CSV table of C-alpha atoms and ligand atoms in Angstrom, one decimal:
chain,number,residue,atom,x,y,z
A,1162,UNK,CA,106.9,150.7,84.4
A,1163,UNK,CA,105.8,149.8,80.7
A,1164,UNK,CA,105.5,146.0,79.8
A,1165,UNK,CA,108.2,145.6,77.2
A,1166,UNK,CA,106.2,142.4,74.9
A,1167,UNK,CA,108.1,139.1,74.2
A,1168,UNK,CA,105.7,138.7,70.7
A,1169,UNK,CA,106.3,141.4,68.5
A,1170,UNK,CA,104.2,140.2,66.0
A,1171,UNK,CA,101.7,138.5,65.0
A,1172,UNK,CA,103.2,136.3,62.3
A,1173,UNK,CA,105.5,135.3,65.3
A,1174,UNK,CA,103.5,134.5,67.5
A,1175,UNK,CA,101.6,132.0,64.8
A,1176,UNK,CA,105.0,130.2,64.4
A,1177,UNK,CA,105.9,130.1,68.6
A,1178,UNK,CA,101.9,128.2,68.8
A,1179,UNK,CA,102.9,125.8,65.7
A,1180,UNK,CA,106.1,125.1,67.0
A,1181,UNK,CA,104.8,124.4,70.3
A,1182,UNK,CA,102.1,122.0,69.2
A,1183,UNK,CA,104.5,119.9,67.4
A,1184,UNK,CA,106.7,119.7,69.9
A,1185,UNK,CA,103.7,119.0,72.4
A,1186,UNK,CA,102.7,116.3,70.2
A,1187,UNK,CA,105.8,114.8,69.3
A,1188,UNK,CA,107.0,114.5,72.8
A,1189,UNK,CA,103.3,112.8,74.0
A,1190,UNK,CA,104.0,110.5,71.5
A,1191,UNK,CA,107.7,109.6,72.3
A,1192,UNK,CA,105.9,109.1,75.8
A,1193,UNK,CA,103.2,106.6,74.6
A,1194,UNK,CA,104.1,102.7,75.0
A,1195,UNK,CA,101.6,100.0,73.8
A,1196,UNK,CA,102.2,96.4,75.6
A,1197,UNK,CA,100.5,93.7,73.5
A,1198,UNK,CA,100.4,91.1,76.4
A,1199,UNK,CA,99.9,87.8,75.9
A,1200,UNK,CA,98.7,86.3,79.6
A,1201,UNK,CA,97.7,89.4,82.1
A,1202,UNK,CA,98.0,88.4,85.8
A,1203,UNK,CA,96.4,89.7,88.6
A,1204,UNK,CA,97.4,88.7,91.4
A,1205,UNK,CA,94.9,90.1,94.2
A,1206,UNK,CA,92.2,87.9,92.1
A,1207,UNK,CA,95.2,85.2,91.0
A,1208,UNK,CA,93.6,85.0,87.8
A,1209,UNK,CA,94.7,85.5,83.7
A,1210,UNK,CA,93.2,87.5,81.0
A,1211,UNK,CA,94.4,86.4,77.5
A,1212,UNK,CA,95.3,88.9,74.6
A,1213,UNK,CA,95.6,92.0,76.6
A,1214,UNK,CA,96.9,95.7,75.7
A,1215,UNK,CA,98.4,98.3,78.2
A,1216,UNK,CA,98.6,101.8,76.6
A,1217,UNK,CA,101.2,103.5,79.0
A,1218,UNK,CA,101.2,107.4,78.9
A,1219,UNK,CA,104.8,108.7,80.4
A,1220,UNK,CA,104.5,107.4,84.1
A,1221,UNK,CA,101.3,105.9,84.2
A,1222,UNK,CA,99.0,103.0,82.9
A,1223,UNK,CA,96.4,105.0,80.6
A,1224,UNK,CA,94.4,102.1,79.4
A,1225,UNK,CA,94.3,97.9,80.0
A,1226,UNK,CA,91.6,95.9,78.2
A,1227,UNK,CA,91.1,93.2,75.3
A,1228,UNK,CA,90.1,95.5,72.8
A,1229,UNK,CA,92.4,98.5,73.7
A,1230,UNK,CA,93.4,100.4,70.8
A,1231,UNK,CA,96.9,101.1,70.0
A,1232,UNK,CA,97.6,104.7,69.8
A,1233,UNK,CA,98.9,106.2,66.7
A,1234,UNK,CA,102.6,106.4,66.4
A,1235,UNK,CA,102.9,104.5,70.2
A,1236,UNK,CA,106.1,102.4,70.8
A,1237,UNK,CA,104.6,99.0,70.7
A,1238,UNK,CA,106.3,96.3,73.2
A,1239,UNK,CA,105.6,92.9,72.1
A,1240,UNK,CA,104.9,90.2,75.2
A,1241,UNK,CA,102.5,88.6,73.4
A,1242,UNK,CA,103.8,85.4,74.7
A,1243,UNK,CA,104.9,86.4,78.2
A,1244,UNK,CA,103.1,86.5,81.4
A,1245,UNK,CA,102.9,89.9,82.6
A,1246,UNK,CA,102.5,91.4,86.0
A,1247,UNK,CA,103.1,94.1,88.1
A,1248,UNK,CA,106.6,94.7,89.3
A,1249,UNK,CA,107.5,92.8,92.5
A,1250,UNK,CA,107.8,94.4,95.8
A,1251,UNK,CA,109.8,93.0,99.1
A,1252,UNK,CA,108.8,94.8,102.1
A,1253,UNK,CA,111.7,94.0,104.2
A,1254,UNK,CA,115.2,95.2,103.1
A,1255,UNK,CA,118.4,96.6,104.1
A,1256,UNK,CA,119.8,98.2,100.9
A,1257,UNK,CA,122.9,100.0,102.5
A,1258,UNK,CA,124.0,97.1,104.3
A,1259,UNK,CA,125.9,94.0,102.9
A,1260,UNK,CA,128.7,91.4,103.8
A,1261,UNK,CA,127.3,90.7,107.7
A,1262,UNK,CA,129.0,87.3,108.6
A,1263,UNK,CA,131.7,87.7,106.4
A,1264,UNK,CA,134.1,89.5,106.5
A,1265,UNK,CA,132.6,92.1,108.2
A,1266,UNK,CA,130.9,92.6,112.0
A,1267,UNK,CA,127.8,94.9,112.6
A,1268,UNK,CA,130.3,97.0,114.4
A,1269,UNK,CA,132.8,96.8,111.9
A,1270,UNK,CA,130.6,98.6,109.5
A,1271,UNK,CA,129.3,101.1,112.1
A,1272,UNK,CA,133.6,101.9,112.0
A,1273,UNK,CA,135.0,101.5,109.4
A,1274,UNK,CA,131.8,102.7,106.4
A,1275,UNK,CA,130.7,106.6,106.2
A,1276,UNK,CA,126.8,107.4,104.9
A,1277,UNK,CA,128.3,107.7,101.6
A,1278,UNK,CA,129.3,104.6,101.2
A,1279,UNK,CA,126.3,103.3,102.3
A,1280,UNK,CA,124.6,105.3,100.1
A,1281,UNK,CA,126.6,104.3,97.1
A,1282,UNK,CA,125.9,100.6,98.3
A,1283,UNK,CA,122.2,101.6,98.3
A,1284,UNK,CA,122.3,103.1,94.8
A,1285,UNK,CA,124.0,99.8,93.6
A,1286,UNK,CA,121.8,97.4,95.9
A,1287,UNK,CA,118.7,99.3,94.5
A,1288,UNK,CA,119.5,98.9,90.7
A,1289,UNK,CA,120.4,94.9,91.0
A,1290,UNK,CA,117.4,94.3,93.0
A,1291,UNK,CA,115.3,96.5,90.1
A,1292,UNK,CA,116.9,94.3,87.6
A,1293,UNK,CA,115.6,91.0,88.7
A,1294,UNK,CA,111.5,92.6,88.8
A,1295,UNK,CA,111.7,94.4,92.3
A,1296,UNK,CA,109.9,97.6,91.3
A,1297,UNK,CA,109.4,98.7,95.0
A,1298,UNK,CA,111.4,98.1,98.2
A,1299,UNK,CA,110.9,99.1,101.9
A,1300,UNK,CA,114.6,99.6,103.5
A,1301,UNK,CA,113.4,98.6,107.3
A,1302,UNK,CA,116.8,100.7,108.7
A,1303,UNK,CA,120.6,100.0,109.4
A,1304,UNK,CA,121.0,103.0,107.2
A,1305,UNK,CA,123.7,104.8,108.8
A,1306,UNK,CA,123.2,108.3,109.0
A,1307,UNK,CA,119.7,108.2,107.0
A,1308,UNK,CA,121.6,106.8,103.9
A,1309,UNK,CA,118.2,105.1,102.1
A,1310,UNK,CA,116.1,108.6,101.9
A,1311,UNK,CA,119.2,109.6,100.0
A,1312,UNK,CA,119.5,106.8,98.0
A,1313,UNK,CA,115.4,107.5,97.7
A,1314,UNK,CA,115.1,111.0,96.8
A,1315,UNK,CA,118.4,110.5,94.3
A,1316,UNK,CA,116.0,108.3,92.2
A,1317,UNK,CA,112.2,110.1,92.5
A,1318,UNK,CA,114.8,112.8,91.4
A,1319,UNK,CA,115.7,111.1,88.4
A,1320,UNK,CA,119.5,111.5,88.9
A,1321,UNK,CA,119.5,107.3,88.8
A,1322,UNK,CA,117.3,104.8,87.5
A,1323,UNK,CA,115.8,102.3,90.5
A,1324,UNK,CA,113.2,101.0,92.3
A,1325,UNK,CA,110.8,103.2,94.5
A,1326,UNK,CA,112.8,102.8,98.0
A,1327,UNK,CA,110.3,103.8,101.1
A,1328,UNK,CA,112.5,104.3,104.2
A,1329,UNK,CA,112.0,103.6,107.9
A,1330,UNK,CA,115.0,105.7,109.0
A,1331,UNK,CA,116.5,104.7,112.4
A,1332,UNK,CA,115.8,101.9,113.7
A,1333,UNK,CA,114.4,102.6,117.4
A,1334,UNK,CA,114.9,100.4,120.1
A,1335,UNK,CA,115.2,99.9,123.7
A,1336,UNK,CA,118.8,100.9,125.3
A,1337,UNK,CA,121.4,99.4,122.8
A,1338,UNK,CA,119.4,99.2,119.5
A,1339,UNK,CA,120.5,95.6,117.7
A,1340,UNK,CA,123.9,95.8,119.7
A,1341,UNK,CA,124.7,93.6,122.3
A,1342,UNK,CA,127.7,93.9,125.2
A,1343,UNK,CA,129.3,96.7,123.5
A,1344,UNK,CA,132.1,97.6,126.8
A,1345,UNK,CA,130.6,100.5,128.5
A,1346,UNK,CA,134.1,102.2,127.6
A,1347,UNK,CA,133.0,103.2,123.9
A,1348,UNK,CA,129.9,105.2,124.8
A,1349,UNK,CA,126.5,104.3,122.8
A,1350,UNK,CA,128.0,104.4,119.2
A,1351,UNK,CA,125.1,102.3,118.1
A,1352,UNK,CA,123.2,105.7,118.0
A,1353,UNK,CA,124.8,105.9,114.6
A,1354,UNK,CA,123.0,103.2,113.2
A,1355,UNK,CA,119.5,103.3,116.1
A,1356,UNK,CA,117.6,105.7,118.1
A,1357,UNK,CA,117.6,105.1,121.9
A,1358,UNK,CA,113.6,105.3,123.2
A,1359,UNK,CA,113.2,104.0,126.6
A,1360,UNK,CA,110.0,105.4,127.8
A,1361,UNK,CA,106.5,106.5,125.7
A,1362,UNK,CA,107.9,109.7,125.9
A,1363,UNK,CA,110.9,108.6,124.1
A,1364,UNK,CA,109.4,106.5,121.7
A,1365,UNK,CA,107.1,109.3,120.2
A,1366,UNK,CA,110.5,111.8,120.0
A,1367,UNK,CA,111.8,109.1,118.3
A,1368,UNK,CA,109.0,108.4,115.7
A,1369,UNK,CA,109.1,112.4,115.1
A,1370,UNK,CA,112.6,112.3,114.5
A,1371,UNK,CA,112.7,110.1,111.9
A,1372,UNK,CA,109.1,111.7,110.7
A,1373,UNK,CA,111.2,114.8,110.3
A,1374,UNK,CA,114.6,113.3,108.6
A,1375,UNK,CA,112.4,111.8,105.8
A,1376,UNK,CA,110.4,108.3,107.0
A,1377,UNK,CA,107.7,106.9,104.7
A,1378,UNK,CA,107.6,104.3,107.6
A,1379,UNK,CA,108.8,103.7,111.1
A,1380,UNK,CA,110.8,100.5,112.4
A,1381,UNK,CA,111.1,99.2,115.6
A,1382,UNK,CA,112.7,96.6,117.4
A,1383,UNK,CA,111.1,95.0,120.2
A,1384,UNK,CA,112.9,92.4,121.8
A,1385,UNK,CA,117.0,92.1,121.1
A,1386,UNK,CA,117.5,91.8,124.6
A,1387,UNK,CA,116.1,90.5,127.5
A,1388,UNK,CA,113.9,93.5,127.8
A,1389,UNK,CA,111.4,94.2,125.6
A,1390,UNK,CA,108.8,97.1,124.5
A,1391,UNK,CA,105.6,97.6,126.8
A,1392,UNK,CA,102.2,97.6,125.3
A,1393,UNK,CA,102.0,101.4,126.3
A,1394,UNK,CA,105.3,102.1,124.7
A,1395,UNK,CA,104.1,100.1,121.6
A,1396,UNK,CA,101.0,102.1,121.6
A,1397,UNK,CA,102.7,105.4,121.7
A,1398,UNK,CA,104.6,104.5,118.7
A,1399,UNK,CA,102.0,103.8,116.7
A,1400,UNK,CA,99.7,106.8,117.4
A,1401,UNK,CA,102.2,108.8,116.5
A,1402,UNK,CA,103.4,107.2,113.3
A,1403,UNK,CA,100.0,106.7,112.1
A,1404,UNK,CA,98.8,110.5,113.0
A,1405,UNK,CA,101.7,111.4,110.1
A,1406,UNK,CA,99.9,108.5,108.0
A,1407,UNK,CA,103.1,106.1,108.4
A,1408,UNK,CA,102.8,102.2,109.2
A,1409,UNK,CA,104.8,100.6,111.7
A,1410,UNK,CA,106.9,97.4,111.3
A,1411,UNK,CA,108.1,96.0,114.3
A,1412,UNK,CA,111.1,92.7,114.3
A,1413,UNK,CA,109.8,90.7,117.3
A,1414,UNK,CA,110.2,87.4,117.4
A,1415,UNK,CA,107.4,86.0,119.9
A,1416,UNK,CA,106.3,85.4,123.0
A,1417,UNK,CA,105.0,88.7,125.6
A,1418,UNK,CA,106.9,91.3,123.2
A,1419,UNK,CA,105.0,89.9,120.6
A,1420,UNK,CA,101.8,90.2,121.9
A,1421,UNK,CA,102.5,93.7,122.7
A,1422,UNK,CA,103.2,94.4,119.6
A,1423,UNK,CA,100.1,93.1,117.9
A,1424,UNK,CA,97.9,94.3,120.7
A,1425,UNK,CA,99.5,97.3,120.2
A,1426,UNK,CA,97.9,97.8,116.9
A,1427,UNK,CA,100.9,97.9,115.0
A,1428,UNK,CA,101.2,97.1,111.2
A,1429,UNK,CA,103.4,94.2,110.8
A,1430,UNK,CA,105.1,91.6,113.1
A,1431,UNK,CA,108.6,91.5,111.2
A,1432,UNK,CA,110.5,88.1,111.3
A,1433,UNK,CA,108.3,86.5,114.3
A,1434,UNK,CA,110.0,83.1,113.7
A,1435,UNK,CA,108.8,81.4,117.1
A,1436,UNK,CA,105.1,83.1,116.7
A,1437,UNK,CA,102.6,80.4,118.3
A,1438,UNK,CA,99.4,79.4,117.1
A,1439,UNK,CA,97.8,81.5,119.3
A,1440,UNK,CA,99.7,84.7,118.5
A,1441,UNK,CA,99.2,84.0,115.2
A,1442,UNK,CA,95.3,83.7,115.7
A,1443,UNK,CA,95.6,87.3,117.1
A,1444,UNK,CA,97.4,88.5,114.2
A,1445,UNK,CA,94.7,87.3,111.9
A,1446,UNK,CA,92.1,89.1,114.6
A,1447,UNK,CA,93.5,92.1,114.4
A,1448,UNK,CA,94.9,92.0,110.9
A,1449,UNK,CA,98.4,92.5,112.1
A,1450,UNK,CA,100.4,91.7,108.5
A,1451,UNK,CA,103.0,88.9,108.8
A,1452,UNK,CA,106.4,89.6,107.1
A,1453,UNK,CA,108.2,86.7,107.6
A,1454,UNK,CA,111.9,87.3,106.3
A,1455,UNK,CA,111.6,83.5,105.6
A,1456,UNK,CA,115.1,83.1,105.4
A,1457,UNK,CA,116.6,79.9,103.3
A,1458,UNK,CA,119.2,77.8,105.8
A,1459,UNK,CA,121.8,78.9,102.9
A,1460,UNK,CA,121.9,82.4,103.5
A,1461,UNK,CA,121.6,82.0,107.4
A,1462,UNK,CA,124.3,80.1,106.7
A,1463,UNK,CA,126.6,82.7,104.4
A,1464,UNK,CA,126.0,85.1,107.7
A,1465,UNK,CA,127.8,82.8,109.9
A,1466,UNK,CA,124.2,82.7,111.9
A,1467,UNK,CA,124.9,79.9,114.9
A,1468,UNK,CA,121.2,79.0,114.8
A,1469,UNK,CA,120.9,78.1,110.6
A,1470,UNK,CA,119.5,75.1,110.5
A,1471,UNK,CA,117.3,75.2,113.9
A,1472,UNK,CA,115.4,79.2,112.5
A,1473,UNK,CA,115.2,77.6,109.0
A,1474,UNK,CA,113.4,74.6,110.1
A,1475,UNK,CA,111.1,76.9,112.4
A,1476,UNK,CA,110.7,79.7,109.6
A,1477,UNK,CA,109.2,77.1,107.4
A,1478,UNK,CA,106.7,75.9,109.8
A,1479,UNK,CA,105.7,78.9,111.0
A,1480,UNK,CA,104.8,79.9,107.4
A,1481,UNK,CA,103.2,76.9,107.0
A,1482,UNK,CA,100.8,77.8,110.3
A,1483,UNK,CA,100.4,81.6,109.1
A,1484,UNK,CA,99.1,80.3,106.0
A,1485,UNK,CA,96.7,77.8,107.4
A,1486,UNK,CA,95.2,79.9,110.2
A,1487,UNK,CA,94.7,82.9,107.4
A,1488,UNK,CA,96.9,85.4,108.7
A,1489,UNK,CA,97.5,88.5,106.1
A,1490,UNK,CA,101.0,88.1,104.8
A,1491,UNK,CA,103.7,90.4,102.6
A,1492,UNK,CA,106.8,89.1,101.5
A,1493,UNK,CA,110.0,90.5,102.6
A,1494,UNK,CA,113.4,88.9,102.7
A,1495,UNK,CA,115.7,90.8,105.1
A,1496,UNK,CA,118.7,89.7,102.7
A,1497,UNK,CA,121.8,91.7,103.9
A,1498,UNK,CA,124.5,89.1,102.0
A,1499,UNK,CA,125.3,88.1,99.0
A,1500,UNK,CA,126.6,84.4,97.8
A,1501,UNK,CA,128.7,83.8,95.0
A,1502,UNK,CA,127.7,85.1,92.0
A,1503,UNK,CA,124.3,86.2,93.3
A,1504,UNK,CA,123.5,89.9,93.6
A,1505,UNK,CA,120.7,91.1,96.0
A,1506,UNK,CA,117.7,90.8,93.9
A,1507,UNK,CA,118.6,87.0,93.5
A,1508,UNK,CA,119.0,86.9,97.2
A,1509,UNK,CA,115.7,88.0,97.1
A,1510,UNK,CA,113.9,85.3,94.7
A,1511,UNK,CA,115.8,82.5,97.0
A,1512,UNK,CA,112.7,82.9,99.3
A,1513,UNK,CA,110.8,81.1,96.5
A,1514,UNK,CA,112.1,78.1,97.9
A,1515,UNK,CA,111.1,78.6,101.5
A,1516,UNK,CA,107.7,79.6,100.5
A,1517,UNK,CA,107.6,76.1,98.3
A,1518,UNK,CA,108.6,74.1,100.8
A,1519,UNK,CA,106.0,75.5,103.2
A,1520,UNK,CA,103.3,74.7,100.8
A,1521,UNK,CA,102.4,78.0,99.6
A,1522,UNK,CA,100.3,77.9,96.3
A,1523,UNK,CA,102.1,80.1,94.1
A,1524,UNK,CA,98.8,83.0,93.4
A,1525,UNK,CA,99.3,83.2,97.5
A,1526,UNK,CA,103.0,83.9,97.1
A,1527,UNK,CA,102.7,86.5,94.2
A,1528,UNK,CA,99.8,88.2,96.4
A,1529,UNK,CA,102.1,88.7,98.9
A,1530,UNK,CA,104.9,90.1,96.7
A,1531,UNK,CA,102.5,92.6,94.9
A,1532,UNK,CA,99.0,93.7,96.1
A,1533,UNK,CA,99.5,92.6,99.4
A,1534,UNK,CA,102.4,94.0,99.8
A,1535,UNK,CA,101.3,97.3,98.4
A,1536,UNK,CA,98.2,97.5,101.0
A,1537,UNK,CA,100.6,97.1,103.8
A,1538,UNK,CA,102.7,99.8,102.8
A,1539,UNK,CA,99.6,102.4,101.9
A,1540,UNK,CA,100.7,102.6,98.5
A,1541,UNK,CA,98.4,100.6,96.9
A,1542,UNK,CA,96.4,103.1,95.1
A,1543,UNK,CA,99.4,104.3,93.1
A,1544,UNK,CA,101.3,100.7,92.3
A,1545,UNK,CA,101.1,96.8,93.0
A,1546,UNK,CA,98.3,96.3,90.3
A,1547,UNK,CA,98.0,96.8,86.4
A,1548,UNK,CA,95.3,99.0,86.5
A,1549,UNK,CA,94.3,102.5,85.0
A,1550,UNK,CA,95.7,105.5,86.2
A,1551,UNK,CA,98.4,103.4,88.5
A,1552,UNK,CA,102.1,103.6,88.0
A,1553,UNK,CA,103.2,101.5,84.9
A,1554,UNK,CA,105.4,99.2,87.3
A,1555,UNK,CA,105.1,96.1,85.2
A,1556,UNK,CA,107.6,92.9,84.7
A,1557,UNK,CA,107.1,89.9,82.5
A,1558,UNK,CA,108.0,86.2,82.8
A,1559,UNK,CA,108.1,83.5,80.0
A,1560,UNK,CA,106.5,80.6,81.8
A,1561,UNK,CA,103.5,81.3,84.2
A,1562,UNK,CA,104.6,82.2,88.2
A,1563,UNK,CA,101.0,80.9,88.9
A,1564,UNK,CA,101.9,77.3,87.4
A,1565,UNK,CA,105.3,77.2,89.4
A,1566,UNK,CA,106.1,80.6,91.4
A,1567,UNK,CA,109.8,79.6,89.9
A,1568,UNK,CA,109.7,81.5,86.9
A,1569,UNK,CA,109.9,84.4,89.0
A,1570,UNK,CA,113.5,84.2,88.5
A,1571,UNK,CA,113.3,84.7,84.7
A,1572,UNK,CA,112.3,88.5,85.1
A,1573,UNK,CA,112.5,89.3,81.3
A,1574,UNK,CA,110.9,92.7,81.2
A,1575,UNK,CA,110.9,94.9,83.7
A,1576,UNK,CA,109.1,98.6,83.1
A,1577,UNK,CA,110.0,101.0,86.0
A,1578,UNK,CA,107.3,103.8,86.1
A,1579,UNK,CA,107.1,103.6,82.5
A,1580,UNK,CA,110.6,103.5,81.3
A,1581,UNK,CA,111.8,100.3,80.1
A,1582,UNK,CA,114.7,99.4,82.0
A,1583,UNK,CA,115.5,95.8,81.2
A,1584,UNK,CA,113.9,93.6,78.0
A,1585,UNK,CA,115.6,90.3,77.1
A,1586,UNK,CA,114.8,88.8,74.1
B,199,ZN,ZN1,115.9,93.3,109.0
């Protein structure tokens, strides 16, 4: 069969190559952004360069230097009295869950809420916490069925504007997940909300299962009950998780399931509020990340949590020990409530105060909120830093977080893989 030409001449196809051009041009343009910033932080050196410009191109940074030149016909953005960073990241949340201790049980919302409206708590969750310079979050599970890679995928799609979520999937656990004396009448429903994995067997079925429903990261939980993972079982997980290329967070809290954990070679010891010296020596040994959840006594307290002022006492000095012995640390919150007139994201920034109190210089903090954080969660050669060719994730206070880590919470500008999604005057 003959080719029947699109072209049919050649004056046409002249004007189809003009048109294209201009529109080519035009639209490269529209896409270019020129920050002039006035105090450039980076926080994996914890130093500021003065009189900066970041040329953004669509997604990504294109350029960042002193003597940058603005593109012709760029958008220019002016922070040239702001402190500007890249975009925040906590690696410990739970965006389809909310309102634990109120009015609602664990096993309430395993009843009573479908995916969807987890989901559509997600979507919502996401967006607040993006709005407060939270540019990344890792949801560590309680997802329902898979709720966060929805919530995910719905925003790399572009449907929605939000942070980059990485999800963990189910959470697997030995028999009973994060559920405790549920009457052996109602059956195992905590397999909505956690895998069952009671043998190394188990555990790797588990780890593919959540491999294969989407995970950019496996969770476990080692020690709700009195039973705990075993070192082998540990192992297992993390061969398996790290063979697809995925880290693996584990909430322990201390003691023998902790030390399986970190001998284990797992990633990061989540929560590990009662972590010793000595397990916290073998962290730093085998560069086992710490995130800490360093939960202020007032939420503990908002979640009707019987042990609020006891964990918050021991959450600050255990941070205070992590810090001093030299063990690598990423912030994460774990923030499933919200108080009064607070959304998520300001949940979030409450930590400040916990890290304060421990004695945490501020560059420390916003290491562990950024570059640190990044590392942990093997993205950090696409975000956590304001560098060329990285995604143009970038936020801007109007005081200096490395004077007083405070000014945090006055998140001006906020630039989600280049597209300007909040700038306050
Ligand atoms: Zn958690």
């Amino acid at each position: 069969m003959k080719e029947q030409g699109f072209i049919r001449s050649p004056r046409t196809a002249v004007l189809i190559i003009v048109a294209a051009i201009l529109l080519t041009a035009g639209s490269m343009l529209a896409q270019t952004k020129a920050i002039r910033v006035g105090h450039l932080i980076d926080p994996a050196a914890g130093t500021v360069a003065e009189n900066q410009v970041i040329v953004v191109k669509d997604r990504l940074i294109s350029e960042v230097g002193p003597g940058v030149t603005i593109p012709e016909g760029a958008e220019v953005i002016d922070l040239s009295s702001a402190w500007v960073m890249p975009g925040l990241m906590d690696a410990h949340t739970h965006i389809t869950l909310n309102g634990l201790g109120t009015s609602m049980t664990l096993e309430d919302l395993y009843l009573k809420a479908t995916t969807a409206t987890r989901a559509l708590l997600g979507l919502k969750t996401a967006q607040d916490i993006l709005q407060t310079g939270f540019t990344t979050v890792r949801d560590v599970g309680n997802d329902a069925n898979y709720a966060a890679a929805d919530v995910r995928d719905a925003i790399r799609r572009g449907w929605f504007t939000g942070p980059t979520v990485l999800t963990s999937g189910k959470i697997i656990g030995p028999f009973g997940g994060q559920s405790s004396h549920i009457s052996p009448e109602q059956g195992p429903f905590w397999l909505f909300e956690y895998i069952d994995a009671d043998s190394v067997e188990e555990v790797r079925k588990a780890v593919r299962q959540n491999i294969y429903y989407g995970a950019d990261c496996i969770k476990l939980v080692a020690d709700n009950s009195a039973f705990y993972y075993t070192l082998e079982e540990i192992r297992a997980a993390v061969e398996e998780s790290h063979a697809a290329g995925r880290p693996v967070s584990v909430h322990v809290m201390g003691g023998e399931a902790a030390r399986n954990v970190i001998l284990g070679g797992a990633d990061s010891v989540e929560h590990g509020f009662y972590l010793s010296d000595e397990l916290l020596e073998l962290m730093k040994e085998k560069g086992t990340w710490l995130v800490g959840t360093d939960f202020p006594e007032a939420h503990f307290k908002n979640m009707n949590y019987s042990r609020a002022k006891e964990d918050a006492a021991a959450i600050i000095d255990r941070l205070k020990r992590a810090y001093k012995i030299g063990v690598r640390m990423a912030f994460g919150s774990d923030t499933v409530s919200n108080l009064p007139g607070k959304n998520r994201g300001e949940m979030m920034l409450d930590y400040l105060d916990v890290w304060q109190a421990a004695g945490i210089p501020p560059a420390t903090t916003l290491k562990a909120m950024t570059t640190n954080a990044a590392e942990l969660l093997k993205i950090e050669k696409q975000r956590g830093l304001i560098a060329k060719g990285l995604a143009a994730d970038i936020i801007a206070t109007p005081a200096s977080p490395l004077e007083n880590i405070q000014a945090l919470r006055q998140v001006m500008f906020v630039m989600k893989d280049g597209k300007i999604v909040k700038h306050a005057e």
